[in-house]
PDB file of C-alpha atoms in Angstrom:
ATOM      1  CA  UNK W   1      40.150 -91.930  -4.548  1.00  0.00           C
ATOM      2  CA  UNK W   2      42.393 -92.841  -7.411  1.00  0.00           C
ATOM      3  CA  UNK W   3      41.254 -93.486 -10.932  1.00  0.00           C
ATOM      4  CA  UNK W   4      39.892 -96.847 -12.080  1.00  0.00           C
ATOM      5  CA  UNK W   5      42.539 -98.350 -14.160  1.00  0.00           C
ATOM      6  CA  UNK W   6      40.420-101.401 -15.312  1.00  0.00           C
ATOM      7  CA  UNK W   7      38.129 -99.033 -17.130  1.00  0.00           C
ATOM      8  CA  UNK W   8      40.483 -98.874 -20.129  1.00  0.00           C
ATOM      9  CA  UNK W   9      41.010-102.513 -20.643  1.00  0.00           C
ATOM     10  CA  UNK W  10      39.872-103.335 -23.867  1.00  0.00           C
ATOM     11  CA  UNK W  11      40.913-106.831 -24.167  1.00  0.00           C
ATOM     12  CA  UNK W  12      38.334-109.868 -24.395  1.00  0.00           C
ATOM     13  CA  UNK W  13      39.200-113.274 -23.480  1.00  0.00           C
ATOM     14  CA  UNK W  14      37.930-116.378 -24.771  1.00  0.00           C
ATOM     15  CA  UNK W  15      38.054-119.149 -22.351  1.00  0.00           C
ATOM     16  CA  UNK W  16      38.280-121.914 -25.088  1.00  0.00           C
ATOM     17  CA  UNK W  17      41.347-120.467 -26.199  1.00  0.00           C
ATOM     18  CA  UNK W  18      42.860-121.245 -22.579  1.00  0.00           C
ATOM     19  CA  UNK W  19      43.360-117.490 -21.665  1.00  0.00           C
ATOM     20  CA  UNK W  20      41.960-117.695 -18.128  1.00  0.00           C
ATOM     21  CA  UNK W  21      45.479-116.758 -16.473  1.00  0.00           C
ATOM     22  CA  UNK W  22      46.102-113.972 -18.946  1.00  0.00           C
ATOM     23  CA  UNK W  23      42.465-112.668 -17.939  1.00  0.00           C
ATOM     24  CA  UNK W  24      43.466-113.120 -14.417  1.00  0.00           C
ATOM     25  CA  UNK W  25      46.707-111.169 -14.734  1.00  0.00           C
ATOM     26  CA  UNK W  26      45.563-108.305 -16.602  1.00  0.00           C
ATOM     27  CA  UNK W  27      42.545-107.828 -14.100  1.00  0.00           C
ATOM     28  CA  UNK W  28      44.930-107.943 -11.093  1.00  0.00           C
ATOM     29  CA  UNK W  29      47.759-105.856 -12.866  1.00  0.00           C
ATOM     30  CA  UNK W  30      45.207-103.086 -12.812  1.00  0.00           C
ATOM     31  CA  UNK W  31      43.865-103.550  -9.402  1.00  0.00           C
ATOM     32  CA  UNK W  32      43.977-100.224  -6.940  1.00  0.00           C
ATOM     33  CA  UNK W  33      46.350 -99.808  -4.235  1.00  0.00           C
ATOM     34  CA  UNK W  34      43.557-100.518  -1.695  1.00  0.00           C
ATOM     35  CA  UNK W  35      42.929-104.060  -3.095  1.00  0.00           C
ATOM     36  CA  UNK W  36      41.434-105.761   0.060  1.00  0.00           C
ATOM     37  CA  UNK W  37      39.205-104.381   2.627  1.00  0.00           C
ATOM     38  CA  UNK W  38      38.020-106.032   6.110  1.00  0.00           C
ATOM     39  CA  UNK W  39      34.650-106.218   7.108  1.00  0.00           C
ATOM     40  CA  UNK W  40      34.363-108.221  10.476  1.00  0.00           C
ATOM     41  CA  UNK W  41      36.271-111.297  10.051  1.00  0.00           C
ATOM     42  CA  UNK W  42      35.857-111.675   6.200  1.00  0.00           C
ATOM     43  CA  UNK W  43      38.557-110.079   3.574  1.00  0.00           C
ATOM     44  CA  UNK W  44      36.819-108.433   0.475  1.00  0.00           C
ATOM     45  CA  UNK W  45      38.249-107.965  -3.126  1.00  0.00           C
ATOM     46  CA  UNK W  46      37.675-104.080  -3.346  1.00  0.00           C
ATOM     47  CA  UNK W  47      37.144-104.538  -7.081  1.00  0.00           C
ATOM     48  CA  UNK W  48      34.158-104.685  -9.467  1.00  0.00           C
ATOM     49  CA  UNK W  49      33.194-107.733 -10.875  1.00  0.00           C
ATOM     50  CA  UNK W  50      30.022-108.880 -13.016  1.00  0.00           C
ATOM     51  CA  UNK W  51      28.564-112.136 -14.455  1.00  0.00           C
ATOM     52  CA  UNK W  52      25.981-112.562 -16.843  1.00  0.00           C
ATOM     53  CA  UNK W  53      24.417-115.072 -19.276  1.00  0.00           C
ATOM     54  CA  UNK W  54      22.630-114.827 -22.638  1.00  0.00           C
ATOM     55  CA  UNK W  55      19.837-117.750 -23.001  1.00  0.00           C
ATOM     56  CA  UNK W  56      17.711-118.995 -25.865  1.00  0.00           C
ATOM     57  CA  UNK W  57      13.677-119.835 -24.743  1.00  0.00           C
ATOM     58  CA  UNK W  58      12.134-122.692 -26.701  1.00  0.00           C
ATOM     59  CA  UNK W  59       9.141-125.196 -25.850  1.00  0.00           C
ATOM     60  CA  UNK W  60       9.345-129.000 -26.135  1.00  0.00           C
ATOM     61  CA  UNK W  61       6.747-131.702 -26.273  1.00  0.00           C
ATOM     62  CA  UNK W  62       6.653-133.818 -23.407  1.00  0.00           C
ATOM     63  CA  UNK W  63       5.232-137.100 -24.099  1.00  0.00           C
ATOM     64  CA  UNK W  64       5.027-138.226 -20.687  1.00  0.00           C
ATOM     65  CA  UNK W  65       2.198-135.392 -19.738  1.00  0.00           C
ATOM     66  CA  UNK W  66       1.290-135.051 -23.383  1.00  0.00           C
ATOM     67  CA  UNK W  67       1.873-131.361 -23.168  1.00  0.00           C
ATOM     68  CA  UNK W  68       4.447-128.764 -24.190  1.00  0.00           C
ATOM     69  CA  UNK W  69       6.861-127.410 -21.848  1.00  0.00           C
ATOM     70  CA  UNK W  70       9.095-124.221 -21.680  1.00  0.00           C
ATOM     71  CA  UNK W  71      12.744-124.411 -21.799  1.00  0.00           C
ATOM     72  CA  UNK W  72      15.867-122.598 -21.698  1.00  0.00           C
ATOM     73  CA  UNK W  73      19.316-122.761 -22.484  1.00  0.00           C
ATOM     74  CA  UNK W  74      22.228-120.970 -22.174  1.00  0.00           C
ATOM     75  CA  UNK W  75      24.554-120.425 -25.139  1.00  0.00           C
ATOM     76  CA  UNK W  76      27.100-117.882 -23.771  1.00  0.00           C
ATOM     77  CA  UNK W  77      28.462-116.465 -20.356  1.00  0.00           C
ATOM     78  CA  UNK W  78      30.641-113.401 -19.517  1.00  0.00           C
ATOM     79  CA  UNK W  79      32.217-112.717 -16.532  1.00  0.00           C
ATOM     80  CA  UNK W  80      33.707-109.373 -15.707  1.00  0.00           C
ATOM     81  CA  UNK W  81      36.752-109.046 -13.469  1.00  0.00           C
ATOM     82  CA  UNK W  82      38.083-105.182 -12.652  1.00  0.00           C
ATOM     83  CA  UNK W  83      37.245-104.049 -16.363  1.00  0.00           C
ATOM     84  CA  UNK W  84      38.645-107.344 -17.800  1.00  0.00           C
ATOM     85  CA  UNK W  85      36.157-109.630 -19.840  1.00  0.00           C
ATOM     86  CA  UNK W  86      36.435-113.438 -20.338  1.00  0.00           C
ATOM     87  CA  UNK W  87      33.568-115.491 -21.702  1.00  0.00           C
ATOM     88  CA  UNK W  88      32.553-118.656 -22.622  1.00  0.00           C
ATOM     89  CA  UNK W  89      29.924-121.004 -23.971  1.00  0.00           C
ATOM     90  CA  UNK W  90      29.551-124.071 -21.768  1.00  0.00           C
ATOM     91  CA  UNK W  91      28.810-124.414 -17.955  1.00  0.00           C
ATOM     92  CA  UNK W  92      31.690-126.829 -17.619  1.00  0.00           C
ATOM     93  CA  UNK W  93      33.699-124.162 -18.796  1.00  0.00           C
ATOM     94  CA  UNK W  94      32.212-121.336 -16.348  1.00  0.00           C
ATOM     95  CA  UNK W  95      32.650-123.676 -13.145  1.00  0.00           C
ATOM     96  CA  UNK W  96      35.986-124.644 -14.198  1.00  0.00           C
ATOM     97  CA  UNK W  97      37.102-121.110 -14.710  1.00  0.00           C
ATOM     98  CA  UNK W  98      35.212-120.130 -11.310  1.00  0.00           C
ATOM     99  CA  UNK W  99      37.689-123.106  -9.980  1.00  0.00           C
ATOM    100  CA  UNK W 100      40.867-121.288 -11.171  1.00  0.00           C
ATOM    101  CA  UNK W 101      40.123-117.909 -10.051  1.00  0.00           C
ATOM    102  CA  UNK W 102      39.259-119.385  -6.649  1.00  0.00           C
ATOM    103  CA  UNK W 103      42.740-120.916  -6.694  1.00  0.00           C
ATOM    104  CA  UNK W 104      44.367-118.036  -8.124  1.00  0.00           C
ATOM    105  CA  UNK W 105      43.431-115.208  -5.761  1.00  0.00           C
ATOM    106  CA  UNK W 106      42.959-117.461  -2.849  1.00  0.00           C
ATOM    107  CA  UNK W 107      38.992-117.033  -2.506  1.00  0.00           C
ATOM    108  CA  UNK W 108      37.739-118.711   0.766  1.00  0.00           C
ATOM    109  CA  UNK W 109      35.055-118.314   3.664  1.00  0.00           C
ATOM    110  CA  UNK W 110      37.482-115.766   5.021  1.00  0.00           C
ATOM    111  CA  UNK W 111      38.290-114.248   1.468  1.00  0.00           C
ATOM    112  CA  UNK W 112      35.484-112.787  -0.752  1.00  0.00           C
ATOM    113  CA  UNK W 113      35.200-111.794  -4.100  1.00  0.00           C
ATOM    114  CA  UNK W 114      31.413-109.661  -4.520  1.00  0.00           C
ATOM    115  CA  UNK W 115      30.300-110.771  -7.935  1.00  0.00           C
ATOM    116  CA  UNK W 116      27.430-108.494  -9.239  1.00  0.00           C
ATOM    117  CA  UNK W 117      24.650-109.983 -11.421  1.00  0.00           C
ATOM    118  CA  UNK W 118      21.808-107.865 -12.768  1.00  0.00           C
ATOM    119  CA  UNK W 119      18.470-109.870 -12.070  1.00  0.00           C
ATOM    120  CA  UNK W 120      20.348-112.290 -10.258  1.00  0.00           C
ATOM    121  CA  UNK W 121      17.123-114.186  -9.757  1.00  0.00           C
ATOM    122  CA  UNK W 122      17.283-115.067 -13.297  1.00  0.00           C
ATOM    123  CA  UNK W 123      20.932-116.474 -13.442  1.00  0.00           C
ATOM    124  CA  UNK W 124      20.310-118.205 -10.079  1.00  0.00           C
ATOM    125  CA  UNK W 125      17.620-120.472 -11.765  1.00  0.00           C
ATOM    126  CA  UNK W 126      20.529-121.989 -13.972  1.00  0.00           C
ATOM    127  CA  UNK W 127      23.134-122.217 -11.492  1.00  0.00           C
ATOM    128  CA  UNK W 128      21.427-123.188  -7.965  1.00  0.00           C
ATOM    129  CA  UNK W 129      21.750-126.922  -8.701  1.00  0.00           C
ATOM    130  CA  UNK W 130      25.015-126.564  -9.511  1.00  0.00           C
ATOM    131  CA  UNK W 131      26.545-125.434  -6.486  1.00  0.00           C
ATOM    132  CA  UNK W 132      26.736-126.091  -2.970  1.00  0.00           C
ATOM    133  CA  UNK W 133      25.537-122.743  -1.406  1.00  0.00           C
ATOM    134  CA  UNK W 134      26.810-121.695   2.201  1.00  0.00           C
ATOM    135  CA  UNK W 135      23.885-119.252   2.434  1.00  0.00           C
ATOM    136  CA  UNK W 136      21.245-117.701   0.515  1.00  0.00           C
ATOM    137  CA  UNK W 137      19.372-114.406   1.164  1.00  0.00           C
ATOM    138  CA  UNK W 138      15.883-113.710  -0.617  1.00  0.00           C
ATOM    139  CA  UNK W 139      13.134-111.090  -0.249  1.00  0.00           C
ATOM    140  CA  UNK W 140      10.742-113.598  -1.779  1.00  0.00           C
ATOM    141  CA  UNK W 141      10.608-116.856  -3.211  1.00  0.00           C
ATOM    142  CA  UNK W 142      13.066-117.225  -6.159  1.00  0.00           C
ATOM    143  CA  UNK W 143      14.420-113.711  -5.803  1.00  0.00           C
ATOM    144  CA  UNK W 144      17.708-113.738  -4.233  1.00  0.00           C
ATOM    145  CA  UNK W 145      19.514-110.649  -2.721  1.00  0.00           C
ATOM    146  CA  UNK W 146      22.721-112.676  -2.613  1.00  0.00           C
ATOM    147  CA  UNK W 147      24.104-116.171  -2.598  1.00  0.00           C
ATOM    148  CA  UNK W 148      27.276-117.310  -1.057  1.00  0.00           C
ATOM    149  CA  UNK W 149      29.556-120.368  -2.028  1.00  0.00           C
ATOM    150  CA  UNK W 150      33.165-120.813  -1.151  1.00  0.00           C
ATOM    151  CA  UNK W 151      33.956-117.431  -0.838  1.00  0.00           C
ATOM    152  CA  UNK W 152      32.337-116.363  -4.354  1.00  0.00           C
ATOM    153  CA  UNK W 153      29.553-113.727  -2.920  1.00  0.00           C
ATOM    154  CA  UNK W 154      27.028-113.319  -5.589  1.00  0.00           C
ATOM    155  CA  UNK W 155      24.704-110.176  -5.154  1.00  0.00           C
ATOM    156  CA  UNK W 156      21.874-108.519  -7.538  1.00  0.00           C
ATOM    157  CA  UNK W 157      22.674-105.434  -8.761  1.00  0.00           C
ATOM    158  CA  UNK W 158      19.167-104.851 -10.145  1.00  0.00           C
ATOM    159  CA  UNK W 159      17.866-104.848  -6.570  1.00  0.00           C
ATOM    160  CA  UNK W 160      20.756-102.525  -5.524  1.00  0.00           C
ATOM    161  CA  UNK W 161      19.844-100.010  -8.411  1.00  0.00           C
ATOM    162  CA  UNK W 162      16.081-100.691  -9.007  1.00  0.00           C
ATOM    163  CA  UNK W 163      17.058 -99.676 -12.793  1.00  0.00           C
ATOM    164  CA  UNK W 164      17.289-101.645 -15.912  1.00  0.00           C
ATOM    165  CA  UNK W 165      20.885-101.840 -17.387  1.00  0.00           C
ATOM    166  CA  UNK W 166      20.113 -99.476 -20.131  1.00  0.00           C
ATOM    167  CA  UNK W 167      19.198 -96.559 -17.854  1.00  0.00           C
ATOM    168  CA  UNK W 168      22.038 -97.217 -15.558  1.00  0.00           C
ATOM    169  CA  UNK W 169      24.576 -97.064 -18.703  1.00  0.00           C
ATOM    170  CA  UNK W 170      22.281 -93.792 -20.186  1.00  0.00           C
ATOM    171  CA  UNK W 171      21.843 -92.072 -16.882  1.00  0.00           C
ATOM    172  CA  UNK W 172      23.776 -93.163 -14.043  1.00  0.00           C
ATOM    173  CA  UNK W 173      27.481 -93.369 -15.131  1.00  0.00           C
ATOM    174  CA  UNK W 174      29.095 -89.825 -15.146  1.00  0.00           C
ATOM    175  CA  UNK W 175      32.510 -90.807 -14.066  1.00  0.00           C
ATOM    176  CA  UNK W 176      33.008 -94.386 -16.277  1.00  0.00           C
ATOM    177  CA  UNK W 177      30.515 -93.859 -19.431  1.00  0.00           C
ATOM    178  CA  UNK W 178      29.376 -97.370 -20.261  1.00  0.00           C
ATOM    179  CA  UNK W 179      25.873 -97.667 -22.463  1.00  0.00           C
ATOM    180  CA  UNK W 180      23.777-101.191 -23.214  1.00  0.00           C
ATOM    181  CA  UNK W 181      24.014-101.666 -26.475  1.00  0.00           C
ATOM    182  CA  UNK W 182      20.395-102.099 -28.054  1.00  0.00           C
ATOM    183  CA  UNK W 183      19.177-103.985 -31.138  1.00  0.00           C
ATOM    184  CA  UNK W 184      22.436-106.128 -31.892  1.00  0.00           C
ATOM    185  CA  UNK W 185      20.999-109.414 -30.483  1.00  0.00           C
ATOM    186  CA  UNK W 186      17.743-110.910 -32.110  1.00  0.00           C
ATOM    187  CA  UNK W 187      16.341-112.725 -29.017  1.00  0.00           C
ATOM    188  CA  UNK W 188      13.652-114.645 -31.508  1.00  0.00           C
ATOM    189  CA  UNK W 189      16.529-116.856 -32.664  1.00  0.00           C
ATOM    190  CA  UNK W 190      17.308-119.960 -30.985  1.00  0.00           C
ATOM    191  CA  UNK W 191      21.073-120.523 -30.158  1.00  0.00           C
ATOM    192  CA  UNK W 192      23.119-123.092 -28.476  1.00  0.00           C
ATOM    193  CA  UNK W 193      26.670-123.365 -27.332  1.00  0.00           C
ATOM    194  CA  UNK W 194      27.810-124.172 -30.994  1.00  0.00           C
ATOM    195  CA  UNK W 195      25.984-121.376 -32.713  1.00  0.00           C
ATOM    196  CA  UNK W 196      28.372-119.098 -34.145  1.00  0.00           C
ATOM    197  CA  UNK W 197      28.253-115.310 -32.926  1.00  0.00           C
ATOM    198  CA  UNK W 198      28.897-112.554 -34.993  1.00  0.00           C
ATOM    199  CA  UNK W 199      31.115-109.683 -33.724  1.00  0.00           C
ATOM    200  CA  UNK W 200      28.364-107.384 -33.170  1.00  0.00           C
ATOM    201  CA  UNK W 201      26.488-110.261 -30.919  1.00  0.00           C
ATOM    202  CA  UNK W 202      29.460-110.782 -29.075  1.00  0.00           C
ATOM    203  CA  UNK W 203      30.109-107.398 -28.311  1.00  0.00           C
ATOM    204  CA  UNK W 204      26.616-106.696 -26.861  1.00  0.00           C
ATOM    205  CA  UNK W 205      27.016-109.772 -24.744  1.00  0.00           C
ATOM    206  CA  UNK W 206      30.322-108.396 -23.654  1.00  0.00           C
ATOM    207  CA  UNK W 207      28.933-104.728 -22.965  1.00  0.00           C
ATOM    208  CA  UNK W 208      26.421-105.674 -20.408  1.00  0.00           C
ATOM    209  CA  UNK W 209      29.208-106.966 -17.932  1.00  0.00           C
ATOM    210  CA  UNK W 210      31.071-103.663 -18.392  1.00  0.00           C
ATOM    211  CA  UNK W 211      28.198-101.826 -17.742  1.00  0.00           C
ATOM    212  CA  UNK W 212      27.415-103.347 -14.285  1.00  0.00           C
ATOM    213  CA  UNK W 213      31.432-103.146 -13.448  1.00  0.00           C
ATOM    214  CA  UNK W 214      31.398 -99.442 -14.097  1.00  0.00           C
ATOM    215  CA  UNK W 215      28.194 -99.016 -11.896  1.00  0.00           C
ATOM    216  CA  UNK W 216      29.779-101.053  -8.870  1.00  0.00           C
ATOM    217  CA  UNK W 217      33.354 -99.149  -9.363  1.00  0.00           C
ATOM    218  CA  UNK W 218      31.382 -95.788  -9.375  1.00  0.00           C
ATOM    219  CA  UNK W 219      29.447 -96.988  -6.001  1.00  0.00           C
ATOM    220  CA  UNK W 220      32.843 -98.196  -4.439  1.00  0.00           C
ATOM    221  CA  UNK W 221      34.014 -94.723  -5.400  1.00  0.00           C
ATOM    222  CA  UNK W 222      31.000 -92.814  -3.793  1.00  0.00           C
ATOM    223  CA  UNK W 223      30.612 -95.189  -0.706  1.00  0.00           C
ATOM    224  CA  UNK W 224      33.942 -95.636   0.283  1.00  0.00           C
ATOM    225  CA  UNK W 225      34.603 -99.225  -0.528  1.00  0.00           C
ATOM    226  CA  UNK W 226      33.003-102.501  -1.663  1.00  0.00           C
ATOM    227  CA  UNK W 227      31.858-103.159   1.751  1.00  0.00           C
ATOM    228  CA  UNK W 228      29.925-100.292   2.087  1.00  0.00           C
ATOM    229  CA  UNK W 229      27.771-100.747  -0.707  1.00  0.00           C
ATOM    230  CA  UNK W 230      24.283-101.827   0.626  1.00  0.00           C
ATOM    231  CA  UNK W 231      22.494-104.937  -0.509  1.00  0.00           C
ATOM    232  CA  UNK W 232      19.360-103.350  -1.615  1.00  0.00           C
ATOM    233  CA  UNK W 233      18.477 -99.678  -2.844  1.00  0.00           C
ATOM    234  CA  UNK W 234      16.462 -98.903   0.235  1.00  0.00           C
ATOM    235  CA  UNK W 235      19.681 -99.484   2.379  1.00  0.00           C
ATOM    236  CA  UNK W 236      20.565 -96.124   1.627  1.00  0.00           C
ATOM    237  CA  UNK W 237      17.463 -94.704   3.217  1.00  0.00           C
ATOM    238  CA  UNK W 238      17.685 -96.782   6.145  1.00  0.00           C
ATOM    239  CA  UNK W 239      21.241 -95.439   6.430  1.00  0.00           C
ATOM    240  CA  UNK W 240      20.502 -92.078   6.091  1.00  0.00           C
ATOM    241  CA  UNK W 241      17.644 -92.243   8.348  1.00  0.00           C
ATOM    242  CA  UNK W 242      19.968 -94.048  11.213  1.00  0.00           C
ATOM    243  CA  UNK W 243      22.267 -91.396  10.627  1.00  0.00           C
ATOM    244  CA  UNK W 244      20.237 -88.587  11.026  1.00  0.00           C
ATOM    245  CA  UNK W 245      17.832 -89.748  13.571  1.00  0.00           C
ATOM    246  CA  UNK W 246      20.331 -91.501  15.910  1.00  0.00           C
ATOM    247  CA  UNK W 247      23.872 -90.541  14.974  1.00  0.00           C
ATOM    248  CA  UNK W 248      23.491 -87.043  14.185  1.00  0.00           C
ATOM    249  CA  UNK W 249      26.675 -84.752  14.571  1.00  0.00           C
ATOM    250  CA  UNK W 250      24.969 -82.738  16.833  1.00  0.00           C
ATOM    251  CA  UNK W 251      24.551 -85.737  19.451  1.00  0.00           C
ATOM    252  CA  UNK W 252      27.808 -86.223  22.066  1.00  0.00           C
ATOM    253  CA  UNK W 253      29.580 -89.258  21.892  1.00  0.00           C
ATOM    254  CA  UNK W 254      28.352 -90.932  24.671  1.00  0.00           C
ATOM    255  CA  UNK W 255      24.736 -90.131  23.650  1.00  0.00           C
ATOM    256  CA  UNK W 256      25.624 -91.722  20.187  1.00  0.00           C
ATOM    257  CA  UNK W 257      26.529 -94.771  21.737  1.00  0.00           C
ATOM    258  CA  UNK W 258      23.523 -95.067  23.906  1.00  0.00           C
ATOM    259  CA  UNK W 259      21.439 -94.712  20.931  1.00  0.00           C
ATOM    260  CA  UNK W 260      23.409 -97.744  19.285  1.00  0.00           C
ATOM    261  CA  UNK W 261      23.080 -99.909  22.363  1.00  0.00           C
ATOM    262  CA  UNK W 262      19.170 -99.148  22.313  1.00  0.00           C
ATOM    263  CA  UNK W 263      18.675 -99.452  18.592  1.00  0.00           C
ATOM    264  CA  UNK W 264      20.981-102.329  18.097  1.00  0.00           C
ATOM    265  CA  UNK W 265      23.298-100.729  15.528  1.00  0.00           C
TER     266      UNK W 265
END
């Protein structure tokens, strides 16, 4: 498989500066020759994509119940597409960017863009009421594996890898090295959408989606294409057992077909 050109994208786009279309253009100009792959009736973009947010947590006093309530607000979002990164500071900007992306790439129920989120369970609590979901699959309450809306397919890269982002960057990225930055963001400081960010703070935020994109691109190359990446880490175990127990190369073609029908694979 050809090397990933998006790995060398170094530009970072600020959505507030009206750079969305430049961001889309850079990402797609470096697209692989096999840009689209099909699974069933759905076509998938065969490129890595990642979404992440940074939030501030605080408590506020609720007079109605006479008690303190824990709250959190997003102060920056980052979105990576095929190595390129754009960021914004408000939810309005994020959903506006998604709408432009949907229109530009013709994303629909028949053409999906898979967006990986490291710990989707967290981001999902912020976006679930903003979006009309077509389908959500979760392993337990408030722990979605994937959520689909209008062709955008959000998946959890934490459930896929079973590793923290820092571990992935340090130990798993042998082809496209990219380590998570450490210590550049003070989480005790309360921020909001108008809080100025230093270059090191912004770099910390941007780097997280880059790590996820490098990980997913490596998975695309290892597994064959994006449709072959399982939803969870245990998917690799199931695939291994299925292949060796039911579809071993020692079996004749008619025996393989018989096993497929028997075990519904």
